[in-house]
Amino acid sequence: MAERAAGRPVPGRPFSVRRIPGFAGIAAVSFVLLYAPIVTLVVYSFNAGDSIALWEGLSLRWFAAAWANEQVQEATVRSLVVAASASAIATAVSTMAALGTTRTAPFPGSMAIYALINQPLMVPEIVTAVALLIVFAMIKISTGYSGLGYLIAAHAAFCVPFAYLPIRARLEGMDLSYEVAAADLYATPWQTFRRITLPLLSPGIVAGAMLAFVISLDDVVITEFVKSAGQDTLPTYMLGQLRRAVTPEVNAISTALLAVTVVLLSAFFVLNRQRR
Amino acid sequence: MQEAIGRAGTPINGGSAQSGSRVMVEARAVSKHFGSGEQVVKALDAVSVGIREGEFFTLLGPSGCGKTTLLRLIAGFEHPTAGAILLDGADISGLPPFRRPVNTVFQSYALFPHLTVAENIGFGLEMLGRPKAEIAETVAEMLQMVRMEAMRDRQTSQLSGGQQQRVALARALAPRPKVLLLDEPLSALDLKLRKEMQVELKRLQTETGITFVFVTHDQGEALAMSDRIAVMSEGNVLQVGSPTEIYEHPADHFVASFIGETNFLTAAVEGVDGGQVRLRLGGTLEVRAGLPDGMAPGPSVTVVVRPEHLRIADRDAGEGLPATVSDVVYLGTDTHYHLRLAGGEELFARVQNRPEGGEAWRVGDAVSAGFPPAAVRVLRD
């Protein structure tokens, strides 16, 4: 027992982090820190009163208010349009990038390409945001176009690594012998791709697209810099609201966003499990 | 017709049921090198071999001998560094795999996990653009041939190893290729299933009449199934011949030691007349043996005697080599005796156990190891 308490390896038993003293306590505190604020947020979205910190009873009042708010409606539609378009573009680009970096002969500079593709994970988002602001301002001046295209393009760009990584992981884990066997059975390279590679890759593509969608839906920094007047997405609208009067309406919108994310990701995990 | 040339100087062997029929696959001085510069690996070194139409041909050798590389060159997954691959007389060296009327059964089976059994089997025909009715008919025929009718709509992940093997075979046979390539397809199966599949493969080959090229490192498998065997080592084909020829007349030291178990003895050459040589073994025993074609022996040669051809007798009664029993291993059907000759050389004899018991020798017994003169094979240097 003394040995267990000291966390020293017991002969014949592999090292287990769970035997370190205080492990359970640290784990419990971590989970509370992670989830308590979210639970609070969700609970207060059902508050009947006007405060985000003073409980006055149960009500769906703020969900109704958010639902009826035209600004929220517009921002929601805009968020979904941007996220859907950006994740579609990012997924298509990432699929090609993943094929190009795993299903070709090794070429010089492939590590550099890998780093370039994942650049948005490494460059501080604020830097990208400022850079995009400047470049898009130039384009706006010369073309006069000020539509949603800028937001979609910006989101597609920073979503690429999030779509690329799961697709690439899936391809790397996929036995090349299926594609070799297809070629042996008279499938041309295009037929092999369409009938073998793409269907086997699809869980990775779906995972990549969902991740990209959620990341785009959630973005504040780049959106705040790139958006034109009247182009608020849900997160930037919420940020704007916080600067003024904070009501549980923000909680209600957050809860709805959370629900959408949880449902999407759960659906993906269930789908993925069935495929195996 | 030069259908089977090994290394320069080794005999050109023929002699199988299909002798005289035309060559279906031919490798002409094929070399395959991997890597470049100082790290170049010569997987195949100017290999020439001819595989006849309708035969069960085996590429046999230890891992790294180049047998799988040769198979992949025929399939088109690799392209030769030098030389040419001919299929039915036409040079196919430059064709991609999907333009070659050749199909492969992979070691890992590589069944498409997202397709059913029937869809897997029909895949090749579908890619060839055959009409749906014809595909359905052929798939049904193939399912019947490999006795998998009941598994038609299963996912391949629900099948056992043996069943996957059958589907892989049916899938590769469905387009009726000119040649079926089999890359160690039995290695993942347990012993009992492997024996069953050996019989099954041989039956399918006879039924379809398709040329089979089978890769294995298992000499027992090769002997049991093949019409002809090419023994390979370090990127070269050492000998091509029927199982009997390979086993009974090994061309060199490697072939003799790789196929079955054998005893190597050094013999002094007493004289040569015609194709025969007079040898002296262990200083006492004189034997006459045939020489391989065109061989001019030096003062001594290496001969092989298979362990099942050795006869053990009492020291006084025997006319063989005097020896001492150093070890006895009882194996049920046989007993293995390890013998030490006066000169220190080791011999190994396999004696079949008889129902009536018979003589059993014990460790330390002084015996005589004899063999019929016909059991002695002279090896090339």
XYZ file of C-alpha atoms in Angstrom:
657
model
C 0.000 0.000 0.000
C 2.861 2.339 0.835
C 4.310 1.747 -2.595
C 0.996 2.493 -4.274
C 0.614 5.727 -2.393
C 4.091 6.823 -3.411
C 3.213 6.244 -7.034
C 6.280 4.113 -7.533
C 5.937 1.348 -10.103
C 4.871 -1.873 -8.444
C 6.817 -4.845 -9.812
C 4.760 -6.714 -12.363
C 2.362 -3.848 -12.857
C 2.771 -1.220 -15.593
C 3.126 2.408 -14.616
C -0.266 4.035 -14.240
C -0.780 7.775 -13.966
C -3.870 7.036 -11.891
C -1.710 5.931 -8.974
C -0.087 9.363 -8.636
C -1.352 10.920 -5.384
C -4.067 13.493 -5.908
C -4.727 12.364 -9.467
C -8.473 11.971 -8.921
C -8.716 15.375 -7.260
C -6.872 17.171 -10.082
C -9.059 15.422 -12.637
C -12.231 16.443 -10.833
C -11.125 20.099 -10.562
C -10.196 20.130 -14.272
C -13.586 18.853 -15.309
C -15.384 21.351 -13.068
C -13.333 24.231 -14.521
C -14.126 23.032 -18.033
C -17.815 22.424 -17.681
C -19.137 24.530 -14.792
C -19.163 27.794 -16.830
C -20.902 26.056 -19.729
C -23.481 24.553 -17.392
C -24.043 27.990 -15.844
C -24.447 29.552 -19.280
C -26.941 26.911 -20.363
C -28.905 27.131 -17.104
C -29.173 30.949 -17.273
C -30.403 30.808 -20.853
C -33.614 29.493 -19.299
C -33.802 32.407 -16.831
C -37.139 34.199 -16.598
C -35.510 37.414 -15.378
C -33.398 40.052 -17.171
C -30.102 39.198 -15.482
C -27.380 36.787 -16.548
C -26.375 36.277 -12.935
C -29.603 36.459 -10.899
C -31.968 33.499 -11.163
C -35.671 34.379 -11.268
C -37.335 31.215 -12.497
C -37.598 28.939 -15.476
C -38.687 30.275 -18.852
C -38.112 29.944 -22.603
C -38.527 33.717 -22.874
C -34.999 34.469 -24.160
C -35.099 31.712 -26.772
C -38.329 33.255 -28.048
C -36.756 36.709 -27.967
C -33.687 35.564 -29.885
C -35.858 33.688 -32.387
C -37.959 36.803 -33.014
C -34.949 39.153 -33.226
C -34.419 40.040 -36.894
C -30.749 40.829 -36.358
C -30.221 37.400 -34.825
C -32.077 35.783 -37.698
C -29.955 37.558 -40.287
C -26.724 36.843 -38.443
C -27.663 33.162 -38.122
C -28.430 32.797 -41.817
C -25.209 34.640 -42.684
C -23.182 32.407 -40.321
C -24.650 29.263 -41.860
C -24.095 30.464 -45.442
C -20.482 31.411 -44.700
C -19.776 28.202 -42.755
C -21.380 25.957 -45.388
C -19.615 27.651 -48.318
C -16.265 27.964 -46.576
C -16.256 24.379 -45.302
C -17.246 23.047 -48.743
C -14.391 24.936 -50.420
C -11.909 24.037 -47.676
C -12.890 20.360 -47.827
C -12.508 20.135 -51.600
C -9.128 21.877 -51.491
C -7.982 19.769 -48.523
C -8.985 16.505 -50.185
C -6.865 17.363 -53.196
C -4.016 18.526 -50.958
C -4.179 15.309 -48.920
C -4.152 13.164 -52.069
C -1.266 15.204 -53.420
C 0.798 14.732 -50.275
C 0.097 11.029 -49.636
C -0.727 9.328 -52.947
C 2.227 10.553 -54.969
C 5.880 9.597 -55.006
C 7.882 11.452 -52.350
C 9.052 14.767 -53.797
C 11.538 17.346 -52.530
C 9.876 20.073 -50.498
C 6.942 17.945 -49.373
C 7.616 18.926 -45.761
C 7.547 22.603 -46.739
C 4.208 22.044 -48.499
C 2.895 20.355 -45.365
C 3.943 23.356 -43.272
C 2.415 25.809 -45.769
C -0.914 23.980 -45.750
C -1.023 24.105 -41.961
C 0.081 27.751 -41.778
C -3.230 28.982 -40.270
C -2.576 26.786 -37.231
C 0.731 28.503 -36.591
C 0.397 32.158 -37.632
C -1.392 34.192 -34.917
C -4.974 34.733 -36.034
C -4.796 38.471 -35.399
C -1.917 38.751 -37.891
C -3.886 36.928 -40.570
C -6.884 39.133 -39.753
C -4.974 42.387 -40.204
C -3.321 41.104 -43.384
C -6.692 40.105 -44.839
C -8.202 43.461 -43.869
C -5.498 45.288 -45.815
C -5.595 43.060 -48.901
C -9.396 42.980 -49.043
C -9.505 46.779 -48.679
C -7.305 47.067 -51.772
C -9.515 44.664 -53.704
C -12.656 46.477 -52.569
C -11.299 49.778 -53.827
C -10.319 48.425 -57.225
C -13.401 46.242 -57.838
C -16.107 47.877 -55.785
C -17.377 44.455 -54.689
C -18.264 44.309 -50.986
C -20.356 41.122 -50.702
C -20.075 38.027 -48.533
C -17.325 36.631 -50.796
C -14.552 38.118 -48.656
C -15.813 36.404 -45.517
C -16.248 33.086 -47.324
C -12.755 33.285 -48.830
C -11.176 34.171 -45.476
C -13.020 31.400 -43.636
C -12.209 28.836 -46.350
C -8.515 29.710 -45.990
C -8.258 29.248 -42.224
C -10.480 26.129 -42.339
C -8.088 24.273 -44.682
C -5.827 22.698 -42.019
C -8.842 21.583 -39.980
C -10.262 19.766 -42.984
C -6.838 18.617 -44.218
C -5.630 16.856 -41.066
C -8.439 14.254 -40.659
C -8.520 13.568 -44.413
C -4.782 13.078 -44.529
C -4.885 10.850 -41.434
C -7.550 8.681 -43.050
C -5.532 8.400 -46.288
C -2.366 7.490 -44.418
C -4.209 4.770 -42.529
C -5.748 3.432 -45.740
C -3.953 0.424 -47.173
C -2.563 1.185 -50.634
C -3.327 -2.409 -51.624
C -6.993 -1.545 -52.348
C -5.950 0.906 -55.016
C -3.358 -1.525 -56.382
C -6.018 -4.257 -56.492
C -8.422 -1.966 -58.348
C -5.753 -1.171 -60.947
C -5.113 -4.897 -61.273
C -8.850 -5.345 -61.956
C -8.806 -3.002 -64.965
C -9.825 0.213 -63.163
C -8.213 3.298 -64.698
C -6.719 5.799 -62.230
C -9.915 7.891 -62.379
C -12.160 4.846 -61.834
C -9.943 3.746 -58.954
C -10.318 7.150 -57.352
C -14.087 7.330 -57.818
C -14.937 3.725 -56.911
C -12.316 2.871 -54.284
C -10.356 5.804 -52.866
C -13.222 8.288 -52.523
C -15.736 5.938 -50.815
C -13.078 4.645 -48.417
C -11.974 8.205 -47.746
C -15.481 9.551 -47.128
C -15.470 9.255 -43.302
C -12.336 11.405 -43.304
C -13.919 13.907 -45.689
C -17.081 14.127 -43.575
C -14.990 14.575 -40.426
C -12.923 17.279 -42.101
C -15.992 19.099 -43.405
C -17.686 19.041 -39.986
C -14.613 20.295 -38.212
C -14.230 23.092 -40.783
C -17.932 23.963 -40.444
C -17.750 24.227 -36.662
C -14.511 26.255 -36.776
C -16.017 28.695 -39.268
C -19.266 29.006 -37.306
C -17.256 29.909 -34.217
C -14.804 32.456 -35.647
C -14.687 35.980 -34.237
C -11.282 37.567 -34.810
C -10.907 37.261 -38.589
C -14.639 37.863 -39.153
C -14.541 41.060 -37.082
C -11.742 42.433 -39.253
C -12.964 41.274 -42.641
C -16.709 41.866 -42.464
C -18.225 44.912 -44.127
C -20.877 47.002 -42.388
C -24.041 44.999 -41.775
C -22.276 41.664 -42.234
C -22.439 40.435 -38.650
C -22.234 36.685 -38.110
C -23.690 35.181 -34.955
C -20.450 35.410 -32.921
C -19.718 39.019 -33.951
C -23.341 39.977 -33.253
C -23.013 38.473 -29.773
C -19.761 40.340 -29.198
C -21.529 43.541 -30.219
C -24.353 42.830 -27.777
C -21.929 42.287 -24.918
C -20.604 45.815 -25.384
C -24.086 47.082 -24.620
C -26.675 45.551 -22.326
C -26.038 41.918 -21.586
C -29.230 39.882 -21.404
C -29.799 36.120 -21.238
C -30.551 36.347 -24.974
C -26.811 35.847 -25.500
C -27.015 32.750 -23.302
C -29.922 31.435 -25.367
C -28.028 31.913 -28.654
C -24.930 30.247 -27.160
C -26.994 27.316 -25.953
C -28.498 26.902 -29.417
C -25.009 27.015 -31.031
C -23.758 24.484 -28.515
C -26.688 22.196 -29.263
C -26.043 22.380 -33.028
C -22.354 21.530 -32.512
C -23.021 18.659 -30.132
C -25.687 17.176 -32.411
C -23.431 17.431 -35.494
C -20.421 15.858 -33.813
C -22.486 13.102 -32.160
C -24.073 12.275 -35.509
C -20.626 12.066 -37.034
C -19.291 9.691 -34.370
C -22.335 7.424 -34.688
C -21.995 7.371 -38.490
C -18.294 6.692 -38.291
C -18.763 3.802 -35.885
C -21.370 2.156 -38.121
C -19.003 2.248 -41.074
C -16.398 0.094 -39.397
C 12.879 -23.460 -77.769
C 14.679 -21.801 -74.891
C 11.872 -21.703 -72.431
C 13.675 -21.975 -69.192
C 17.132 -20.676 -68.780
C 18.530 -20.203 -65.336
C 21.967 -18.856 -64.740
C 24.372 -19.476 -67.585
C 25.461 -23.078 -67.497
C 22.594 -24.574 -65.507
C 20.574 -27.124 -67.426
C 17.489 -26.195 -69.359
C 14.763 -28.294 -67.910
C 11.467 -29.286 -69.378
C 9.443 -32.377 -68.768
C 5.969 -31.727 -67.461
C 2.442 -32.584 -68.504
C 2.273 -29.436 -70.590
C 5.570 -29.849 -72.368
C 5.381 -28.694 -75.925
C 2.660 -26.106 -75.372
C 3.417 -22.471 -76.069
C 4.915 -19.940 -73.706
C 2.343 -17.659 -72.052
C 4.610 -15.435 -69.949
C 8.220 -14.800 -70.703
C 10.772 -12.796 -68.789
C 13.657 -11.837 -71.053
C 16.827 -10.880 -69.181
C 14.758 -8.897 -66.706
C 16.567 -6.806 -64.127
C 14.957 -4.735 -61.441
C 16.980 -2.367 -59.310
C 15.612 -0.344 -56.423
C 17.220 2.813 -55.130
C 20.162 4.511 -56.773
C 23.854 5.194 -56.402
C 25.612 3.194 -53.696
C 22.373 1.991 -52.130
C 21.092 0.250 -55.250
C 19.443 -3.095 -54.521
C 19.377 -5.602 -57.352
C 16.077 -7.380 -56.701
C 16.356 -9.209 -60.033
C 19.542 -9.723 -62.014
C 18.961 -10.526 -65.701
C 16.384 -13.222 -65.058
C 14.998 -15.211 -67.978
C 12.172 -17.650 -67.507
C 9.332 -19.000 -69.639
C 5.950 -19.978 -68.216
C 3.820 -22.238 -70.402
C 0.148 -21.870 -71.170
C -2.076 -23.686 -68.699
C 0.591 -24.732 -66.234
C 0.806 -24.288 -62.481
C 4.139 -22.516 -62.212
C 5.736 -21.711 -58.859
C 8.365 -19.114 -58.018
C 10.065 -20.556 -54.947
C 12.730 -19.033 -52.769
C 13.516 -17.456 -49.405
C 12.372 -13.923 -48.638
C 14.346 -11.350 -50.573
C 15.108 -13.700 -53.465
C 13.131 -11.575 -55.948
C 10.123 -13.856 -56.457
C 7.547 -11.246 -55.460
C 9.336 -8.597 -57.537
C 9.079 -10.842 -60.599
C 5.360 -11.345 -59.902
C 4.818 -7.592 -59.534
C 6.646 -7.021 -62.826
C 4.275 -9.439 -64.571
C 1.268 -7.706 -62.938
C 2.584 -4.276 -63.940
C 2.936 -2.822 -60.422
C 6.641 -2.415 -61.142
C 8.476 -1.835 -64.384
C 11.767 -3.541 -65.276
C 15.043 -1.622 -65.090
C 16.236 -3.702 -68.052
C 14.834 -6.533 -70.131
C 11.250 -7.233 -71.174
C 8.126 -9.039 -70.000
C 6.172 -10.790 -72.765
C 2.591 -11.969 -72.437
C 1.396 -14.363 -75.112
C 4.192 -13.143 -77.371
C 3.545 -9.413 -76.956
C 5.837 -7.066 -75.023
C 3.816 -5.679 -72.112
C 6.704 -4.101 -70.174
C 5.353 -0.577 -70.682
C 1.671 -1.273 -70.002
C 0.006 -0.169 -66.751
C -1.638 -2.938 -64.679
C -5.166 -2.041 -65.820
C -4.248 -2.749 -69.441
C -2.826 -6.229 -68.757
C -5.120 -9.277 -68.986
C -3.532 -10.573 -65.796
C -5.097 -10.668 -62.318
C -3.591 -11.044 -58.882
C -4.569 -12.754 -55.630
C -2.880 -10.630 -52.983
C -1.243 -11.907 -49.837
C -3.513 -9.602 -47.806
C -6.449 -10.407 -50.176
C -7.146 -6.626 -50.478
C -10.896 -7.188 -50.724
C -12.733 -3.868 -51.035
C -14.231 -3.311 -47.568
C -17.086 -1.083 -48.778
C -18.373 -3.607 -51.334
C -20.254 -6.871 -50.855
C -18.855 -10.252 -51.844
C -20.736 -10.177 -55.164
C -19.674 -6.578 -55.893
C -16.062 -7.501 -55.203
C -16.205 -10.449 -57.600
C -17.929 -8.393 -60.306
C -15.559 -5.411 -59.997
C -13.147 -6.417 -62.750
C -15.901 -7.174 -65.267
C -17.618 -3.911 -64.402
C -14.418 -1.979 -65.076
C -14.124 -3.785 -68.404
C -17.576 -2.395 -69.230
C -19.323 -5.748 -69.583
C -23.151 -5.768 -69.682
C -24.926 -6.135 -66.309
C -26.534 -9.476 -67.220
C -23.180 -10.985 -68.125
C -21.597 -9.723 -64.890
C -24.423 -11.207 -62.790
C -24.088 -14.533 -64.584
C -20.304 -14.713 -64.173
C -20.505 -13.668 -60.506
C -23.031 -16.455 -59.838
C -20.789 -18.926 -61.636
C -17.728 -17.811 -59.661
C -19.599 -17.958 -56.336
C -20.561 -21.510 -57.144
C -17.039 -22.409 -58.198
C -15.560 -21.302 -54.865
C -18.640 -22.568 -52.932
C -19.618 -19.189 -51.523
C -23.172 -18.840 -52.910
C -24.593 -18.244 -49.429
C -22.227 -15.320 -48.784
C -23.250 -13.367 -51.894
C -24.460 -10.195 -50.137
C -22.186 -10.250 -47.107
C -19.699 -7.523 -46.307
C -16.179 -8.876 -46.689
C -15.349 -7.979 -43.078
C -17.873 -10.604 -41.946
C -15.928 -13.426 -43.616
C -13.343 -15.763 -42.113
C -9.793 -15.879 -43.486
C -10.529 -18.925 -45.624
C -13.704 -17.362 -47.009
C -11.895 -14.110 -47.831
C -9.326 -16.194 -49.655
C -12.051 -17.795 -51.781
C -13.579 -14.415 -52.615
C -10.157 -13.061 -53.570
C -9.702 -16.044 -55.895
C -13.154 -15.632 -57.431
C -12.574 -11.901 -57.918
C -9.293 -12.501 -59.728
C -10.681 -15.348 -61.868
C -13.956 -13.652 -62.860
C -12.503 -11.601 -65.749
C -10.916 -14.851 -67.064
C -7.364 -13.494 -67.162
C -4.717 -15.087 -69.341
C -2.589 -15.497 -66.237
C -3.494 -15.615 -62.554
C -0.788 -14.369 -60.208
C -0.846 -15.598 -56.604
C 1.349 -13.813 -54.054
C 1.790 -16.203 -51.097
C -1.988 -16.440 -50.793
C -1.962 -19.269 -48.250
C 0.521 -17.810 -45.780
C -2.152 -16.209 -43.565
C -4.124 -19.443 -43.111
C -3.664 -22.071 -40.432
C -2.157 -25.433 -41.366
C -5.387 -27.380 -41.857
C -7.000 -24.683 -43.981
C -3.789 -24.294 -45.943
C -3.848 -27.982 -46.910
C -7.495 -27.678 -47.981
C -6.791 -24.574 -50.043
C -3.844 -26.294 -51.764
C -6.236 -28.926 -53.086
C -8.801 -26.245 -53.913
C -6.298 -24.120 -55.846
C -5.121 -27.098 -57.848
C -8.758 -27.996 -58.648
C -9.529 -24.431 -59.779
C -6.451 -24.378 -61.962
C -7.408 -27.658 -63.640
C -11.054 -26.595 -64.051
C -10.314 -23.185 -65.542
C -7.200 -24.118 -67.501
C -5.772 -20.688 -66.667
C -2.006 -20.311 -66.270
C -1.216 -19.906 -62.547
C 1.949 -18.229 -61.329
C 2.295 -18.926 -57.642
C 4.805 -17.303 -55.295
C 5.813 -19.097 -52.108
C 8.715 -19.649 -49.744
C 7.243 -22.996 -48.647
C 8.974 -25.798 -50.543
C 6.390 -28.381 -49.420
C 3.606 -26.264 -50.917
C 5.584 -25.842 -54.127
C 6.264 -29.575 -54.494
C 2.637 -30.490 -53.792
C 0.975 -28.115 -56.248
C 3.266 -27.196 -59.105
C 3.701 -28.501 -62.618
C 7.025 -26.714 -62.668
C 9.044 -24.756 -60.125
C 11.599 -22.006 -60.549
C 13.946 -21.924 -57.562
C 15.214 -18.405 -56.938
C 17.930 -16.923 -54.770
C 19.378 -13.408 -54.563
C 17.714 -12.165 -57.720
C 18.586 -15.167 -59.872
C 16.698 -18.207 -61.110
C 18.869 -21.188 -60.166
C 16.816 -24.028 -61.612
C 13.532 -24.584 -63.409
C 11.936 -27.994 -63.491
C 9.201 -30.316 -62.345
C 9.005 -31.058 -58.604
C 10.641 -34.449 -59.235
C 13.525 -32.902 -61.167
C 14.075 -30.197 -58.583
C 14.017 -32.643 -55.688
C 15.901 -35.515 -57.255
C 18.323 -33.621 -59.466
C 19.075 -30.334 -57.696
C 21.262 -28.160 -59.900
C 23.406 -26.757 -57.135
C 24.119 -26.546 -53.441
C 21.435 -23.934 -52.770
C 18.640 -25.835 -54.524
C 19.644 -29.077 -52.805
C 19.588 -27.496 -49.356
C 16.449 -25.366 -49.904
C 14.251 -28.181 -51.227
C 13.815 -30.797 -48.530
C 16.570 -31.900 -46.176
C 19.749 -33.424 -47.450
C 23.270 -34.593 -46.654
C 26.275 -33.053 -48.341
C 29.433 -35.178 -48.637
C 32.792 -34.509 -50.204
C 33.940 -37.285 -52.553
C 37.343 -37.878 -54.159
C 37.200 -38.344 -57.923
C 38.866 -41.636 -58.924
C 38.153 -41.459 -62.608
C 35.724 -40.287 -65.273
C 34.351 -42.347 -68.117
C 31.639 -40.955 -70.339
C 28.899 -39.352 -68.289
C 29.878 -41.382 -65.239
C 32.286 -40.691 -62.448
C 33.930 -43.079 -59.992
C 33.967 -41.614 -56.510
C 35.535 -42.551 -53.210
C 33.610 -41.579 -50.101
C 35.032 -41.491 -46.597
C 38.234 -43.025 -47.959
C 36.690 -46.484 -48.267
C 33.443 -46.585 -50.167
C 33.512 -46.632 -53.966
C 30.448 -45.521 -55.931
C 29.675 -44.684 -59.537
C 27.418 -41.728 -60.178
C 26.115 -39.782 -63.163
C 27.653 -36.390 -63.921
C 25.527 -33.338 -64.702
C 25.662 -32.503 -68.434
C 29.014 -31.250 -69.589
C 30.590 -31.127 -66.117
C 34.332 -31.744 -65.925
C 35.024 -32.570 -62.257
C 38.126 -31.535 -60.395
C 39.937 -33.786 -57.900
C 36.918 -33.758 -55.593
C 33.185 -33.050 -55.865
C 30.276 -32.453 -53.527
C 27.560 -35.097 -53.600
C 24.162 -35.156 -51.944
C 22.285 -38.097 -50.466
C 18.702 -37.570 -49.257
C 18.175 -38.726 -45.643
C 15.376 -41.135 -46.660
C 17.828 -42.995 -48.921
C 20.275 -43.801 -46.129
C 20.183 -47.331 -44.715
C 21.578 -48.060 -41.281
C 23.021 -51.496 -40.556
C 25.271 -53.145 -37.988
C 28.885 -52.116 -38.411
C 29.973 -55.653 -39.512
C 26.968 -56.388 -41.693
C 26.910 -53.136 -43.647
C 28.905 -52.170 -46.683
C 28.454 -48.446 -46.134
C 30.364 -45.797 -44.298
C 31.351 -46.558 -40.704
C 29.532 -44.216 -38.366
C 28.458 -43.674 -34.771
C 24.878 -42.761 -33.753
C 25.031 -39.322 -32.112
C 21.320 -38.561 -31.691
C 17.923 -40.249 -32.132
C 14.683 -38.294 -32.609
C 11.406 -40.214 -32.713
C 8.759 -38.393 -34.821
C 5.888 -40.868 -35.113
C 5.987 -41.728 -38.811
C 9.793 -41.588 -38.915
C 12.781 -41.766 -36.673
C 15.652 -39.378 -37.378
C 19.172 -40.661 -36.723
C 22.092 -38.292 -36.576
C 25.328 -40.082 -37.438
C 28.947 -39.052 -37.153
C 31.407 -40.464 -39.675
C 34.965 -41.439 -38.824
C 36.230 -38.253 -40.515
C 33.971 -36.097 -38.351
C 31.346 -35.397 -41.036
C 27.717 -35.439 -39.931
C 24.997 -37.467 -41.642
C 21.282 -37.470 -41.075
C 19.080 -40.490 -41.853
C 15.327 -40.699 -41.884
C 13.972 -44.203 -41.236
C 10.287 -44.927 -41.606
C 8.798 -46.638 -38.558
C 7.328 -50.060 -39.337
C 4.363 -51.720 -37.642
C 6.476 -54.726 -36.633
C 8.943 -52.493 -34.841
C 12.205 -53.501 -36.413
C 15.662 -52.488 -35.355
C 16.141 -49.388 -33.308
C 19.606 -47.912 -32.826
C 20.700 -46.126 -29.738
C 23.072 -43.244 -29.181
C 26.650 -44.478 -29.239
C 25.959 -47.546 -31.399
C 28.604 -48.323 -33.987
C 26.789 -48.653 -37.301
C 27.259 -48.557 -41.015
C 25.497 -45.957 -43.170
C 24.791 -47.307 -46.636
C 22.838 -46.107 -49.650
C 22.055 -47.374 -53.133
C 24.428 -45.913 -55.782
C 21.411 -44.320 -57.537
C 20.840 -42.118 -54.463
C 24.119 -40.249 -55.011
C 23.834 -36.934 -56.891
C 26.888 -35.002 -57.959
C 26.491 -31.221 -57.634
C 28.012 -28.619 -59.871
C 30.717 -26.583 -58.170
